[in-house]
Short mmCIF file of N, CA, C and O and ligand atoms in Angstrom, two decimals:
data_model
loop_
_atom_site.label_atom_id
_atom_site.label_comp_id
_atom_site.label_asym_id
_atom_site.label_seq_id
_atom_site.Cartn_x
_atom_site.Cartn_y
_atom_site.Cartn_z
N MET H 18 37.19 26.71 -59.68
CA MET H 18 38.48 26.24 -60.22
C MET H 18 38.54 24.72 -60.07
O MET H 18 38.46 24.19 -58.97
N ARG H 19 38.67 24.03 -61.23
CA ARG H 19 38.74 22.57 -61.19
C ARG H 19 40.18 22.15 -60.91
O ARG H 19 41.10 22.56 -61.59
N LYS H 20 40.35 21.33 -59.84
CA LYS H 20 41.70 20.91 -59.45
C LYS H 20 41.92 19.44 -59.78
O LYS H 20 41.06 18.59 -59.53
N VAL H 21 43.10 19.18 -60.35
CA VAL H 21 43.47 17.84 -60.81
C VAL H 21 44.73 17.40 -60.07
O VAL H 21 45.58 18.23 -59.76
N ILE H 22 44.81 16.10 -59.76
CA ILE H 22 46.05 15.58 -59.15
C ILE H 22 46.48 14.31 -59.85
O ILE H 22 45.64 13.54 -60.34
N THR H 23 47.79 14.13 -59.92
CA THR H 23 48.37 12.89 -60.42
C THR H 23 49.62 12.59 -59.62
O THR H 23 50.10 13.47 -58.89
N TYR H 24 50.12 11.36 -59.72
CA TYR H 24 51.27 10.93 -58.91
C TYR H 24 52.26 10.20 -59.79
O TYR H 24 51.91 9.57 -60.79
N GLY H 25 53.53 10.25 -59.36
CA GLY H 25 54.54 9.46 -60.07
C GLY H 25 55.95 9.78 -59.65
O GLY H 25 56.19 10.68 -58.85
N THR H 26 56.89 9.03 -60.21
CA THR H 26 58.32 9.24 -59.96
C THR H 26 58.91 10.26 -60.93
O THR H 26 59.76 11.06 -60.57
N PHE H 27 58.48 10.23 -62.16
CA PHE H 27 58.89 11.18 -63.20
C PHE H 27 60.42 11.28 -63.30
O PHE H 27 60.99 12.37 -63.36
N ASP H 28 61.09 10.13 -63.29
CA ASP H 28 62.54 10.14 -63.42
C ASP H 28 62.95 10.22 -64.89
O ASP H 28 62.24 9.73 -65.77
N LEU H 29 64.12 10.87 -65.13
CA LEU H 29 64.58 11.06 -66.52
C LEU H 29 63.41 11.55 -67.36
O LEU H 29 62.99 10.93 -68.34
N LEU H 30 62.88 12.69 -66.98
CA LEU H 30 61.68 13.28 -67.58
C LEU H 30 61.68 13.13 -69.11
O LEU H 30 62.70 13.44 -69.75
N HIS H 31 60.61 12.61 -69.67
CA HIS H 31 60.53 12.41 -71.12
C HIS H 31 59.15 12.77 -71.64
O HIS H 31 58.24 13.12 -70.86
N TYR H 32 58.99 12.69 -72.95
CA TYR H 32 57.77 13.20 -73.59
C TYR H 32 56.52 12.40 -73.20
O TYR H 32 55.40 12.91 -73.28
N GLY H 33 56.72 11.16 -72.74
CA GLY H 33 55.54 10.41 -72.25
C GLY H 33 54.99 11.04 -70.99
O GLY H 33 53.77 11.16 -70.81
N HIS H 34 55.89 11.48 -70.13
CA HIS H 34 55.47 12.19 -68.91
C HIS H 34 54.78 13.51 -69.27
O HIS H 34 53.72 13.84 -68.73
N ILE H 35 55.38 14.23 -70.21
CA ILE H 35 54.83 15.53 -70.61
C ILE H 35 53.43 15.36 -71.23
O ILE H 35 52.50 16.11 -70.91
N ASN H 36 53.27 14.34 -72.06
CA ASN H 36 51.95 14.07 -72.66
C ASN H 36 50.90 13.82 -71.58
O ASN H 36 49.76 14.26 -71.67
N LEU H 37 51.31 13.09 -70.54
CA LEU H 37 50.39 12.79 -69.44
C LEU H 37 50.04 14.08 -68.69
O LEU H 37 48.86 14.36 -68.45
N LEU H 38 51.05 14.86 -68.37
CA LEU H 38 50.82 16.08 -67.59
C LEU H 38 49.98 17.09 -68.37
O LEU H 38 49.11 17.76 -67.82
N LYS H 39 50.21 17.16 -69.69
CA LYS H 39 49.41 18.08 -70.53
C LYS H 39 47.94 17.68 -70.52
O LYS H 39 47.06 18.50 -70.31
N ARG H 40 47.69 16.38 -70.74
CA ARG H 40 46.30 15.91 -70.76
C ARG H 40 45.65 16.06 -69.39
O ARG H 40 44.46 16.39 -69.27
N ALA H 41 46.44 15.84 -68.33
CA ALA H 41 45.89 16.00 -66.97
C ALA H 41 45.49 17.45 -66.74
O ALA H 41 44.39 17.75 -66.26
N LYS H 42 46.34 18.37 -67.16
CA LYS H 42 46.02 19.79 -66.97
C LYS H 42 44.82 20.20 -67.80
O LYS H 42 44.01 21.04 -67.38
N ASP H 43 44.67 19.60 -68.97
CA ASP H 43 43.53 19.92 -69.84
C ASP H 43 42.19 19.53 -69.20
O ASP H 43 41.14 20.00 -69.62
N LEU H 44 42.25 18.71 -68.14
CA LEU H 44 41.01 18.29 -67.46
C LEU H 44 40.57 19.28 -66.39
O LEU H 44 39.52 19.11 -65.77
N GLY H 45 41.37 20.31 -66.17
CA GLY H 45 40.99 21.29 -65.14
C GLY H 45 41.74 22.59 -65.30
O GLY H 45 42.17 22.94 -66.40
N ASP H 46 41.88 23.29 -64.15
CA ASP H 46 42.54 24.61 -64.18
C ASP H 46 43.84 24.62 -63.38
O ASP H 46 44.65 25.52 -63.53
N TYR H 47 43.99 23.63 -62.50
CA TYR H 47 45.12 23.62 -61.57
C TYR H 47 45.57 22.17 -61.40
O TYR H 47 44.73 21.31 -61.06
N LEU H 48 46.85 21.91 -61.66
CA LEU H 48 47.36 20.54 -61.59
C LEU H 48 48.40 20.41 -60.48
O LEU H 48 49.40 21.14 -60.48
N ILE H 49 48.12 19.49 -59.58
CA ILE H 49 49.07 19.14 -58.53
C ILE H 49 49.71 17.79 -58.89
O ILE H 49 49.01 16.86 -59.31
N VAL H 50 51.01 17.70 -58.72
CA VAL H 50 51.71 16.42 -58.93
C VAL H 50 52.23 15.94 -57.59
O VAL H 50 52.97 16.66 -56.90
N GLY H 51 51.82 14.72 -57.21
CA GLY H 51 52.37 14.04 -56.04
C GLY H 51 53.63 13.31 -56.49
O GLY H 51 53.52 12.30 -57.19
N LEU H 52 54.77 13.87 -56.15
CA LEU H 52 56.05 13.33 -56.65
C LEU H 52 56.65 12.36 -55.65
O LEU H 52 56.86 12.71 -54.48
N SER H 53 56.90 11.13 -56.10
CA SER H 53 57.43 10.10 -55.20
C SER H 53 58.78 10.54 -54.62
O SER H 53 59.69 10.88 -55.36
N THR H 54 58.88 10.49 -53.31
CA THR H 54 60.16 10.81 -52.66
C THR H 54 61.14 9.68 -52.94
O THR H 54 60.76 8.59 -53.38
N ASP H 55 62.41 9.94 -52.67
CA ASP H 55 63.42 8.89 -52.86
C ASP H 55 63.13 7.70 -51.95
O ASP H 55 63.28 6.54 -52.36
N GLU H 56 62.66 8.00 -50.75
CA GLU H 56 62.35 6.92 -49.79
C GLU H 56 61.16 6.10 -50.30
O GLU H 56 61.17 4.86 -50.23
N PHE H 57 60.12 6.77 -50.82
CA PHE H 57 58.95 6.04 -51.32
C PHE H 57 59.33 5.24 -52.56
O PHE H 57 58.85 4.13 -52.77
N ASN H 58 60.25 5.78 -53.37
CA ASN H 58 60.71 5.02 -54.53
C ASN H 58 61.28 3.67 -54.11
O ASN H 58 61.05 2.65 -54.76
N GLN H 59 62.00 3.66 -52.99
CA GLN H 59 62.55 2.39 -52.50
C GLN H 59 61.42 1.43 -52.18
O GLN H 59 61.47 0.25 -52.54
N ILE H 60 60.36 1.95 -51.57
CA ILE H 60 59.19 1.10 -51.27
C ILE H 60 58.56 0.60 -52.57
O ILE H 60 58.14 -0.55 -52.67
N LYS H 61 58.56 1.46 -53.61
CA LYS H 61 58.00 1.07 -54.91
C LYS H 61 58.95 0.14 -55.67
O LYS H 61 58.65 -0.32 -56.75
N GLY H 62 60.16 -0.03 -55.13
CA GLY H 62 61.15 -0.86 -55.82
C GLY H 62 61.80 -0.16 -56.98
O GLY H 62 62.27 -0.79 -57.94
N LYS H 63 61.78 1.18 -56.94
CA LYS H 63 62.40 1.98 -58.00
C LYS H 63 63.58 2.76 -57.43
O LYS H 63 63.51 3.25 -56.31
N GLU H 64 64.65 2.88 -58.23
CA GLU H 64 65.74 3.77 -57.82
C GLU H 64 65.89 4.81 -58.92
O GLU H 64 66.24 4.47 -60.05
N SER H 65 65.57 6.06 -58.61
CA SER H 65 65.59 7.05 -59.69
C SER H 65 67.01 7.62 -59.86
O SER H 65 67.78 7.71 -58.90
N TYR H 66 67.30 8.01 -61.07
CA TYR H 66 68.62 8.60 -61.38
C TYR H 66 68.72 9.98 -60.74
O TYR H 66 69.72 10.32 -60.12
N PHE H 67 67.65 10.78 -60.88
CA PHE H 67 67.61 12.12 -60.28
C PHE H 67 66.97 12.04 -58.90
O PHE H 67 66.03 11.28 -58.67
N SER H 68 67.49 12.88 -57.99
CA SER H 68 66.94 12.92 -56.63
C SER H 68 65.57 13.58 -56.65
O SER H 68 65.16 14.18 -57.64
N TYR H 69 64.90 13.49 -55.50
CA TYR H 69 63.58 14.13 -55.38
C TYR H 69 63.68 15.62 -55.71
O TYR H 69 62.88 16.15 -56.50
N GLU H 70 64.65 16.31 -55.12
CA GLU H 70 64.78 17.75 -55.35
C GLU H 70 65.03 18.07 -56.83
O GLU H 70 64.50 19.04 -57.37
N GLN H 71 65.85 17.24 -57.49
CA GLN H 71 66.13 17.46 -58.91
C GLN H 71 64.87 17.22 -59.75
O GLN H 71 64.54 17.99 -60.65
N ARG H 72 64.13 16.14 -59.42
CA ARG H 72 62.90 15.81 -60.15
C ARG H 72 61.84 16.88 -59.88
O ARG H 72 61.09 17.28 -60.80
N LYS H 73 61.81 17.41 -58.67
CA LYS H 73 60.85 18.47 -58.32
C LYS H 73 61.14 19.73 -59.10
O LYS H 73 60.24 20.38 -59.64
N LEU H 74 62.43 20.09 -59.21
CA LEU H 74 62.83 21.28 -59.99
C LEU H 74 62.36 21.15 -61.44
O LEU H 74 61.82 22.09 -62.02
N LEU H 75 62.58 19.97 -62.01
CA LEU H 75 62.17 19.74 -63.40
C LEU H 75 60.65 19.87 -63.55
O LEU H 75 60.14 20.57 -64.43
N LEU H 76 59.92 19.23 -62.66
CA LEU H 76 58.45 19.26 -62.77
C LEU H 76 57.91 20.68 -62.60
O LEU H 76 57.01 21.11 -63.32
N GLU H 77 58.50 21.43 -61.65
CA GLU H 77 58.00 22.79 -61.39
C GLU H 77 58.26 23.73 -62.56
O GLU H 77 57.66 24.79 -62.65
N SER H 78 59.16 23.29 -63.48
CA SER H 78 59.45 24.16 -64.63
C SER H 78 58.49 23.90 -65.80
O SER H 78 58.54 24.58 -66.82
N ILE H 79 57.62 22.91 -65.62
CA ILE H 79 56.69 22.54 -66.70
C ILE H 79 55.45 23.42 -66.63
O ILE H 79 54.85 23.56 -65.55
N VAL H 80 55.08 23.99 -67.76
CA VAL H 80 53.98 24.96 -67.80
C VAL H 80 52.67 24.34 -67.30
O VAL H 80 51.83 25.04 -66.72
N TYR H 81 52.49 23.03 -67.46
CA TYR H 81 51.21 22.40 -67.08
C TYR H 81 51.10 22.15 -65.58
O TYR H 81 50.00 21.92 -65.07
N VAL H 82 52.24 22.19 -64.86
CA VAL H 82 52.27 21.82 -63.45
C VAL H 82 52.18 23.08 -62.59
O VAL H 82 52.99 24.00 -62.72
N ASP H 83 51.18 23.09 -61.68
CA ASP H 83 50.99 24.26 -60.80
C ASP H 83 51.60 24.08 -59.42
O ASP H 83 51.97 25.04 -58.76
N GLU H 84 51.68 22.81 -58.99
CA GLU H 84 52.20 22.56 -57.63
C GLU H 84 52.74 21.13 -57.55
O GLU H 84 52.16 20.23 -58.17
N VAL H 85 53.81 20.98 -56.81
CA VAL H 85 54.37 19.64 -56.58
C VAL H 85 54.37 19.37 -55.08
O VAL H 85 54.84 20.20 -54.31
N ILE H 86 53.81 18.22 -54.70
CA ILE H 86 53.83 17.82 -53.29
C ILE H 86 54.51 16.46 -53.19
O ILE H 86 54.53 15.69 -54.15
N PRO H 87 55.09 16.12 -52.03
CA PRO H 87 55.77 14.83 -51.91
C PRO H 87 54.78 13.68 -51.78
O PRO H 87 53.76 13.81 -51.09
N GLU H 88 55.08 12.61 -52.51
CA GLU H 88 54.32 11.37 -52.33
C GLU H 88 55.18 10.45 -51.48
O GLU H 88 56.22 9.98 -51.94
N LYS H 89 54.76 10.24 -50.23
CA LYS H 89 55.58 9.50 -49.27
C LYS H 89 55.12 8.06 -49.04
O LYS H 89 55.88 7.25 -48.49
N ASN H 90 53.87 7.77 -49.42
CA ASN H 90 53.34 6.42 -49.17
C ASN H 90 52.16 6.16 -50.09
O ASN H 90 51.67 7.05 -50.78
N TRP H 91 51.66 4.89 -50.05
CA TRP H 91 50.52 4.51 -50.90
C TRP H 91 49.21 5.06 -50.36
O TRP H 91 48.23 5.21 -51.06
N GLU H 92 49.19 5.41 -49.06
CA GLU H 92 47.91 5.69 -48.38
C GLU H 92 47.48 7.16 -48.42
O GLU H 92 46.36 7.47 -48.02
N GLN H 93 48.31 8.06 -48.88
CA GLN H 93 48.01 9.48 -48.70
C GLN H 93 47.02 10.07 -49.71
O GLN H 93 46.57 11.21 -49.54
N LYS H 94 46.70 9.35 -50.77
CA LYS H 94 45.93 9.94 -51.87
C LYS H 94 44.57 10.49 -51.40
O LYS H 94 44.21 11.60 -51.74
N LYS H 95 43.86 9.71 -50.59
CA LYS H 95 42.53 10.16 -50.13
C LYS H 95 42.66 11.49 -49.39
O LYS H 95 41.94 12.46 -49.67
N ASN H 96 43.62 11.56 -48.46
CA ASN H 96 43.80 12.81 -47.70
C ASN H 96 44.22 13.95 -48.61
O ASN H 96 43.76 15.08 -48.45
N ASP H 97 45.10 13.65 -49.56
CA ASP H 97 45.54 14.69 -50.50
C ASP H 97 44.33 15.24 -51.27
O ASP H 97 44.19 16.45 -51.47
N ILE H 98 43.46 14.31 -51.69
CA ILE H 98 42.28 14.71 -52.48
C ILE H 98 41.34 15.57 -51.63
O ILE H 98 40.86 16.62 -52.07
N MET H 99 41.14 15.15 -50.39
CA MET H 99 40.24 15.92 -49.51
C MET H 99 40.85 17.27 -49.15
O MET H 99 40.21 18.31 -49.29
N SER H 100 42.11 17.25 -48.70
CA SER H 100 42.70 18.51 -48.18
C SER H 100 42.96 19.53 -49.30
O SER H 100 42.96 20.73 -49.05
N ASN H 101 43.16 19.05 -50.52
CA ASN H 101 43.40 19.97 -51.64
C ASN H 101 42.13 20.21 -52.46
O ASN H 101 42.20 20.87 -53.50
N GLU H 102 41.02 19.65 -52.02
CA GLU H 102 39.72 19.80 -52.71
C GLU H 102 39.84 19.46 -54.20
O GLU H 102 39.49 20.24 -55.08
N ILE H 103 40.40 18.27 -54.45
CA ILE H 103 40.65 17.79 -55.81
C ILE H 103 39.34 17.34 -56.46
O ILE H 103 38.53 16.65 -55.82
N ASP H 104 39.15 17.72 -57.73
CA ASP H 104 37.97 17.27 -58.50
C ASP H 104 38.26 16.00 -59.29
O ASP H 104 37.39 15.16 -59.49
N THR H 105 39.51 15.89 -59.79
CA THR H 105 39.84 14.78 -60.69
C THR H 105 41.21 14.20 -60.36
O THR H 105 42.18 14.95 -60.24
N PHE H 106 41.25 12.87 -60.24
CA PHE H 106 42.50 12.13 -60.04
C PHE H 106 42.83 11.45 -61.37
O PHE H 106 41.96 10.79 -61.96
N VAL H 107 44.05 11.61 -61.85
CA VAL H 107 44.44 11.07 -63.16
C VAL H 107 45.69 10.21 -63.04
O VAL H 107 46.62 10.59 -62.32
N MET H 108 45.70 9.09 -63.74
CA MET H 108 46.91 8.27 -63.87
C MET H 108 46.96 7.69 -65.26
O MET H 108 45.93 7.58 -65.95
N GLY H 109 48.14 7.30 -65.69
CA GLY H 109 48.26 6.57 -66.94
C GLY H 109 47.59 5.20 -66.79
O GLY H 109 47.50 4.67 -65.68
N ASN H 110 47.15 4.62 -67.91
CA ASN H 110 46.33 3.41 -67.82
C ASN H 110 47.11 2.15 -67.52
O ASN H 110 46.53 1.06 -67.45
N ASP H 111 48.42 2.25 -67.26
CA ASP H 111 49.12 1.10 -66.68
C ASP H 111 48.62 0.87 -65.26
O ASP H 111 48.80 -0.20 -64.69
N TRP H 112 47.92 1.85 -64.73
CA TRP H 112 47.32 1.76 -63.39
C TRP H 112 45.81 1.53 -63.45
O TRP H 112 45.13 1.61 -62.42
N GLU H 113 45.32 1.23 -64.64
CA GLU H 113 43.86 1.06 -64.83
C GLU H 113 43.24 0.24 -63.71
O GLU H 113 43.70 -0.88 -63.41
N GLY H 114 42.23 0.80 -63.06
CA GLY H 114 41.48 0.05 -62.04
C GLY H 114 42.09 0.07 -60.66
O GLY H 114 41.41 -0.20 -59.67
N LYS H 115 43.36 0.40 -60.55
CA LYS H 115 44.05 0.29 -59.25
C LYS H 115 43.57 1.32 -58.23
O LYS H 115 43.74 1.15 -57.03
N PHE H 116 43.06 2.43 -58.68
CA PHE H 116 42.68 3.51 -57.76
C PHE H 116 41.20 3.84 -57.84
O PHE H 116 40.77 4.93 -57.48
N ASP H 117 40.39 2.87 -58.26
CA ASP H 117 38.95 3.13 -58.43
C ASP H 117 38.27 3.50 -57.11
O ASP H 117 37.27 4.23 -57.11
N ALA H 118 38.82 3.04 -56.00
CA ALA H 118 38.22 3.37 -54.69
C ALA H 118 38.20 4.88 -54.45
O ALA H 118 37.35 5.39 -53.71
N LEU H 119 39.08 5.60 -55.12
CA LEU H 119 39.12 7.06 -54.93
C LEU H 119 37.91 7.74 -55.57
O LEU H 119 37.67 8.93 -55.32
N SER H 120 37.13 6.98 -56.35
CA SER H 120 35.95 7.59 -57.00
C SER H 120 34.88 7.97 -55.97
O SER H 120 33.94 8.68 -56.28
N ASP H 121 35.04 7.52 -54.73
CA ASP H 121 34.16 7.99 -53.64
C ASP H 121 34.44 9.46 -53.31
O ASP H 121 33.61 10.13 -52.69
N TYR H 122 35.62 9.94 -53.71
CA TYR H 122 36.05 11.29 -53.29
C TYR H 122 36.20 12.26 -54.45
O TYR H 122 36.19 13.47 -54.28
N CYS H 123 36.46 11.70 -55.65
CA CYS H 123 36.66 12.58 -56.83
C CYS H 123 36.50 11.73 -58.08
O CYS H 123 36.40 10.50 -58.02
N GLU H 124 36.51 12.41 -59.22
CA GLU H 124 36.49 11.69 -60.52
C GLU H 124 37.83 10.98 -60.68
O GLU H 124 38.88 11.53 -60.31
N VAL H 125 37.81 9.76 -61.18
CA VAL H 125 39.04 8.99 -61.41
C VAL H 125 39.16 8.71 -62.91
O VAL H 125 38.26 8.13 -63.51
N ILE H 126 40.27 9.16 -63.50
CA ILE H 126 40.46 8.98 -64.94
C ILE H 126 41.82 8.33 -65.21
O ILE H 126 42.83 8.72 -64.63
N TYR H 127 41.82 7.33 -66.09
CA TYR H 127 43.06 6.69 -66.53
C TYR H 127 43.27 7.06 -68.00
O TYR H 127 42.35 6.87 -68.82
N LEU H 128 44.44 7.59 -68.30
CA LEU H 128 44.70 8.05 -69.66
C LEU H 128 45.66 7.08 -70.36
O LEU H 128 46.56 6.54 -69.74
N PRO H 129 45.49 6.89 -71.66
CA PRO H 129 46.40 5.98 -72.39
C PRO H 129 47.87 6.42 -72.23
O PRO H 129 48.17 7.60 -72.34
N ARG H 130 48.73 5.45 -71.98
CA ARG H 130 50.16 5.77 -71.91
C ARG H 130 50.66 6.15 -73.30
O ARG H 130 50.07 5.78 -74.31
N THR H 131 51.77 6.89 -73.33
CA THR H 131 52.42 7.19 -74.61
C THR H 131 53.28 6.00 -75.00
O THR H 131 54.15 5.59 -74.22
N GLU H 132 53.01 5.43 -76.17
CA GLU H 132 53.74 4.22 -76.59
C GLU H 132 55.19 4.52 -76.93
O GLU H 132 55.53 5.63 -77.38
N GLY H 133 56.05 3.52 -76.69
CA GLY H 133 57.42 3.58 -77.20
C GLY H 133 58.42 4.33 -76.35
O GLY H 133 59.57 4.51 -76.77
N ILE H 134 58.01 4.79 -75.19
CA ILE H 134 58.95 5.51 -74.32
C ILE H 134 58.68 5.13 -72.87
O ILE H 134 57.53 4.94 -72.46
N SER H 135 59.75 4.99 -72.13
CA SER H 135 59.67 4.81 -70.68
C SER H 135 61.07 5.11 -70.13
O SER H 135 62.07 5.07 -70.87
N THR H 136 61.12 5.40 -68.86
CA THR H 136 62.41 5.67 -68.24
C THR H 136 63.31 4.44 -68.36
O THR H 136 64.50 4.55 -68.66
N THR H 137 62.71 3.26 -68.19
CA THR H 137 63.49 2.02 -68.31
C THR H 137 64.07 1.87 -69.71
O THR H 137 65.23 1.49 -69.89
N LYS H 138 63.27 2.22 -70.74
CA LYS H 138 63.74 2.12 -72.14
C LYS H 138 64.90 3.06 -72.38
O LYS H 138 65.90 2.70 -73.01
N VAL H 139 64.80 4.24 -71.83
CA VAL H 139 65.90 5.22 -71.99
C VAL H 139 67.19 4.65 -71.40
O VAL H 139 68.24 4.64 -72.04
N LYS H 140 67.07 4.10 -70.18
CA LYS H 140 68.26 3.54 -69.53
C LYS H 140 68.83 2.38 -70.34
O LYS H 140 70.04 2.30 -70.60
N THR H 141 67.96 1.49 -70.80
CA THR H 141 68.39 0.31 -71.57
C THR H 141 69.07 0.72 -72.87
O THR H 141 70.16 0.25 -73.21
N ASP H 142 68.43 1.64 -73.58
CA ASP H 142 69.00 2.08 -74.87
C ASP H 142 70.34 2.76 -74.69
O ASP H 142 71.28 2.55 -75.46
N LEU H 143 70.46 3.57 -73.64
CA LEU H 143 71.74 4.26 -73.40
C LEU H 143 72.83 3.27 -73.04
O LEU H 143 73.98 3.39 -73.47
N ASN H 144 72.46 2.24 -72.28
CA ASN H 144 73.46 1.22 -71.91
C ASN H 144 73.98 0.49 -73.14
O ASN H 144 75.14 0.13 -73.23
N LYS H 145 73.10 0.32 -74.16
CA LYS H 145 73.51 -0.37 -75.39
C LYS H 145 74.55 0.46 -76.15
O LYS H 145 75.39 -0.04 -76.88
N GLN H 146 74.46 1.79 -75.95
CA GLN H 146 75.34 2.67 -76.74
C GLN H 146 76.75 2.72 -76.15
O GLN H 146 77.69 3.10 -76.79
N THR H 147 76.85 2.34 -74.86
CA THR H 147 78.19 2.49 -74.21
C THR H 147 79.07 1.27 -74.54
O THR H 147 78.56 0.21 -74.86
N1 C2G L 14 53.39 7.59 -68.35
C1 C2G L 14 52.75 7.66 -69.58
N2 C2G L 14 53.40 7.23 -70.69
C2 C2G L 14 54.66 6.73 -70.61
C3 C2G L 14 55.31 6.68 -69.37
C4 C2G L 14 54.66 7.11 -68.23
O1 C2G L 14 51.60 8.12 -69.68
N3 C2G L 14 55.26 6.31 -71.76
C5 C2G L 14 52.66 8.05 -67.17
C6 C2G L 14 52.43 6.92 -66.16
O2 C2G L 14 51.29 6.15 -66.55
C7 C2G L 14 52.18 7.72 -64.87
C8 C2G L 14 53.08 8.95 -65.07
O3 C2G L 14 53.41 9.01 -66.47
O4 C2G L 14 50.81 8.13 -64.81
C9 C2G L 14 54.35 8.87 -64.24
O5 C2G L 14 55.01 7.68 -64.59
P1 C2G L 14 56.03 7.03 -63.50
O6 C2G L 14 56.98 8.07 -63.05
O7 C2G L 14 56.53 5.74 -64.05
O8 C2G L 14 55.01 6.76 -62.31
P2 C2G L 14 54.89 5.43 -61.41
O9 C2G L 14 56.24 4.97 -61.01
O10 C2G L 14 53.98 4.54 -62.13
O11 C2G L 14 54.24 6.03 -60.06
O12 C2G L 14 51.09 6.25 -56.55
C10 C2G L 14 51.27 6.20 -57.95
C11 C2G L 14 52.71 5.98 -58.30
O13 C2G L 14 53.54 6.95 -57.67
C12 C2G L 14 52.89 6.04 -59.81
#
């Protein structure tokens, strides 16, 4: 069984996230998502609209996602890959090159982002409507 992992905040879930998760799942048989906790989001300088539990509920309802684990810090990826026997680590290519060191432990793949959508764009566009 080929196991894949990816990480993110996945706030205001949108089709760019779904496109990423679908392609990630297509690379294996089992997809784990490391979901940024609210506390880690603060470290990342992000404040999500939905809480960790709400974002986790949404992700767990997606057919491509098999398991959601908390992402609490920048350093846990290597341990997550080892302890979950991950074959492939995937991120959108806005992270291109940032996690190449993980190639000592598993395959590292960066996938093209979906153009024209982001959580920030959703927030900005909605603010214009009010
Ligand atoms: N994504 C995408 N296309 C978009 C928007 C997002 O492919 N239009 C991808 C991102 O590249 C990322 C994933 O969807 O791989 C989740 O995006 P974010 O929630 O913005 O993740 P981020 O805040 O970048 O967190 O340790 C890694 C970090 O937790 C990544």
